[in-house]
Short mmCIF file of C-alpha atoms in Angstrom, two decimals:
data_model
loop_
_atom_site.label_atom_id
_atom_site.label_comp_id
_atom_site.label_asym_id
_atom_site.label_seq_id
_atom_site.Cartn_x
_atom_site.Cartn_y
_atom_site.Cartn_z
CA UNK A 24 -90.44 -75.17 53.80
CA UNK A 25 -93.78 -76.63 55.47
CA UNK A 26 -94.73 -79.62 56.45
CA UNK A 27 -98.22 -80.96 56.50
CA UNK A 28 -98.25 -84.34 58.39
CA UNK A 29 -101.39 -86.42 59.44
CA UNK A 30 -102.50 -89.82 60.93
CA UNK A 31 -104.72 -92.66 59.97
CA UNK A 32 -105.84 -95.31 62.27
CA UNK A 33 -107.73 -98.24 60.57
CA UNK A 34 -109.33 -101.04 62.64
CA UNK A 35 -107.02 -104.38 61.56
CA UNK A 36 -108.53 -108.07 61.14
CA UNK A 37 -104.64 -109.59 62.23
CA UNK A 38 -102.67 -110.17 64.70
CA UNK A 39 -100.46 -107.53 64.11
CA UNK A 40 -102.52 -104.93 65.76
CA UNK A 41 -103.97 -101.78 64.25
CA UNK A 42 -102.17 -100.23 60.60
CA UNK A 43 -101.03 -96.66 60.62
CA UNK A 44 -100.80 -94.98 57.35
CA UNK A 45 -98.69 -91.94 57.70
CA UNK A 46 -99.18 -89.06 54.84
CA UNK A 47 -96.68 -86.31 54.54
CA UNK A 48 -96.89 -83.26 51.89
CA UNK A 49 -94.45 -81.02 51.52
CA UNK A 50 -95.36 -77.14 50.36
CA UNK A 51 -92.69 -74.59 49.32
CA UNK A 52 -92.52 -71.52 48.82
CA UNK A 53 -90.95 -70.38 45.37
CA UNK A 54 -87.87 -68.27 46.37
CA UNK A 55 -87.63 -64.51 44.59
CA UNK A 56 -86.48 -64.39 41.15
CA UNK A 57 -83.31 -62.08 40.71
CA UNK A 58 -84.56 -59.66 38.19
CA UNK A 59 -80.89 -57.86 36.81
CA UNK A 60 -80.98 -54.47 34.73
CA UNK A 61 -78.12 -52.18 33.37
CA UNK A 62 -78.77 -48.45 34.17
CA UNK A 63 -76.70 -46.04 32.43
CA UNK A 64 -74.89 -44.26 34.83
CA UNK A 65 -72.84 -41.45 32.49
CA UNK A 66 -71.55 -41.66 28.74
CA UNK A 67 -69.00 -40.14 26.53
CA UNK A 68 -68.16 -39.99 22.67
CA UNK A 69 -65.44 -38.29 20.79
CA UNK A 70 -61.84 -38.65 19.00
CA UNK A 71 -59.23 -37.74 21.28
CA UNK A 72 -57.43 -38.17 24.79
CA UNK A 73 -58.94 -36.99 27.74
CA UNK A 74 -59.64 -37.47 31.70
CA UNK A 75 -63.72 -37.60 32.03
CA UNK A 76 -65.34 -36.11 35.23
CA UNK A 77 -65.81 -38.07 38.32
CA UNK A 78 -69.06 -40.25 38.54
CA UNK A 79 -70.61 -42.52 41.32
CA UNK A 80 -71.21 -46.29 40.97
CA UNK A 81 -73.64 -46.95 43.71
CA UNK A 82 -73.62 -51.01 42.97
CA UNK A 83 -70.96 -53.87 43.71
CA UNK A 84 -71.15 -55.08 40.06
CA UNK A 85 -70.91 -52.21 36.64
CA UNK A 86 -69.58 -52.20 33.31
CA UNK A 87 -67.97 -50.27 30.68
CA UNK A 88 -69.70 -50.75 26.80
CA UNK A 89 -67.52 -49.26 24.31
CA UNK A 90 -67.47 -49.19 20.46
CA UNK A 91 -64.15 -47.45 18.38
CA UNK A 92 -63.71 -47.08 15.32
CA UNK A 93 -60.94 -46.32 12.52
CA UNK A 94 -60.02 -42.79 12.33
CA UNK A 95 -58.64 -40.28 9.77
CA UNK A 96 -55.28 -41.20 10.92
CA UNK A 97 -55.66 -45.28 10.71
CA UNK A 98 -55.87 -47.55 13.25
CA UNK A 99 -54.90 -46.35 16.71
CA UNK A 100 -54.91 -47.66 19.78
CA UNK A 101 -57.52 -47.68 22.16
CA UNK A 102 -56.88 -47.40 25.75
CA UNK A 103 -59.13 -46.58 28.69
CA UNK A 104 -57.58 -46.94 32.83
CA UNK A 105 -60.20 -46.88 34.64
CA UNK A 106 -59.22 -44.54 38.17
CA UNK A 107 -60.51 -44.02 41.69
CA UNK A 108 -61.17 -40.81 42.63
CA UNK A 109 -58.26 -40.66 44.72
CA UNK A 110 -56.26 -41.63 41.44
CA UNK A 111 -55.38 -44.49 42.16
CA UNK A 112 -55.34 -46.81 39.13
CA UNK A 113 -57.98 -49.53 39.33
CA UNK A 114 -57.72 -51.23 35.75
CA UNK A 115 -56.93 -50.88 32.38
CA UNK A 116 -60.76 -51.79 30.94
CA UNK A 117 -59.58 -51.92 27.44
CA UNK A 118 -57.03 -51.53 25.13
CA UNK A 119 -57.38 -52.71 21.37
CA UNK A 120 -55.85 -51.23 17.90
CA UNK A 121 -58.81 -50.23 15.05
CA UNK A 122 -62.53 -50.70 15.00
CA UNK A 123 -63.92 -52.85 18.10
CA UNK A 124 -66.36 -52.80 20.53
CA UNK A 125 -66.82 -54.95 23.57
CA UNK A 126 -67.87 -54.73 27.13
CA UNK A 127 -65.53 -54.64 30.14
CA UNK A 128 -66.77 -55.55 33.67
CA UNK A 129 -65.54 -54.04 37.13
CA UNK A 130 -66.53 -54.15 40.54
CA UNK A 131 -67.37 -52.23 43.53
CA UNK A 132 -68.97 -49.53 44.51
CA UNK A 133 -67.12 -45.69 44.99
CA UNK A 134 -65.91 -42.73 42.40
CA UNK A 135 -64.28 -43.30 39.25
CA UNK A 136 -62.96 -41.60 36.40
CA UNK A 137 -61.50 -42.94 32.95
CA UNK A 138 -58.80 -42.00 31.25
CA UNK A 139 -58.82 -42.13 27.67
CA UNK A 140 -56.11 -42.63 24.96
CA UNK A 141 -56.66 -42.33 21.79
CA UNK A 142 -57.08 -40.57 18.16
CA UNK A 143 -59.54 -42.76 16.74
CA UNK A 144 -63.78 -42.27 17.25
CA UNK A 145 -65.32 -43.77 20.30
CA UNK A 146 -67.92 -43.80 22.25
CA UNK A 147 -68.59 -45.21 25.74
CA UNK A 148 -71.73 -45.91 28.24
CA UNK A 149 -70.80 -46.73 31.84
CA UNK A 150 -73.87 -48.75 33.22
CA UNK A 151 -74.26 -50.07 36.77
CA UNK A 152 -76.33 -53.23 37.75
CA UNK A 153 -79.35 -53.53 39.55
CA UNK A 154 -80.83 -56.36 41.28
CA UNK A 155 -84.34 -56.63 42.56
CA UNK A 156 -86.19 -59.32 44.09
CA UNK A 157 -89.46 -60.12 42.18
CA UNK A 158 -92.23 -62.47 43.91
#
């Protein structure tokens, strides 16, 4: 923040000796807008159980959108862990019975891979976020 301060000395007719008008503007400077996008990082679709393949989440913040669907056996459940690459279990990012779709949120940055339960369609988009700084 700046500061822009001057001084005005007028000549006074009283007693009271000479008047001093003090002006002070204040300029800022607009701070950088967060602009936040999704990139797609990997995706899968299919009907059936199965480990995916390791992928790398570069930012703090990424999600999992996912859409299922009733199958030729009914409704089935749904269920996706999400693992490090070490296998250790992180989460379970969803688990739901029939047709659904939502969008689960994780964080931090590493190597994953999902593990996915299920007889029913499905497909899923693993997107990471990206901030950048516009002026």
């Amino acid at each position: 923040i700046g500061y822009m301060c001057c001084f005005v000395l007028a000549p006074s007719e009283t007693k009271t000796g000479p008047a001093i008008t003090e002006t002070t503007t204040s300029t800022t400077t607009p701070a950088p807008v967060p602009v936040i996008t999704w990139k797609k990082v990997i995706s899968w679709e299919g009907k059936s159980s199965k480990n995916t393949e390791t992928f790398h989440i570069s930012s703090d913040e990424w999600r999992i959108r996912w859409s299922t669907k009733t199958g030729e056996y009914g409704d089935m459940n749904f269920i996706v862990l999400v693992y490090k690459a070490n296998d250790t279990l992180l989460d379970v990012a969803i688990n739901t019975i029939g047709e659904n779709s939502d969008v689960s949120y994780m964080r931090g940055s590493g190597n994953y891979y999902l593990s996915i339960d299920t007889l029913q369609p499905y497909t899923i988009i693993v997107e990471e976020k990206i901030v950048e700084e516009k002026k």
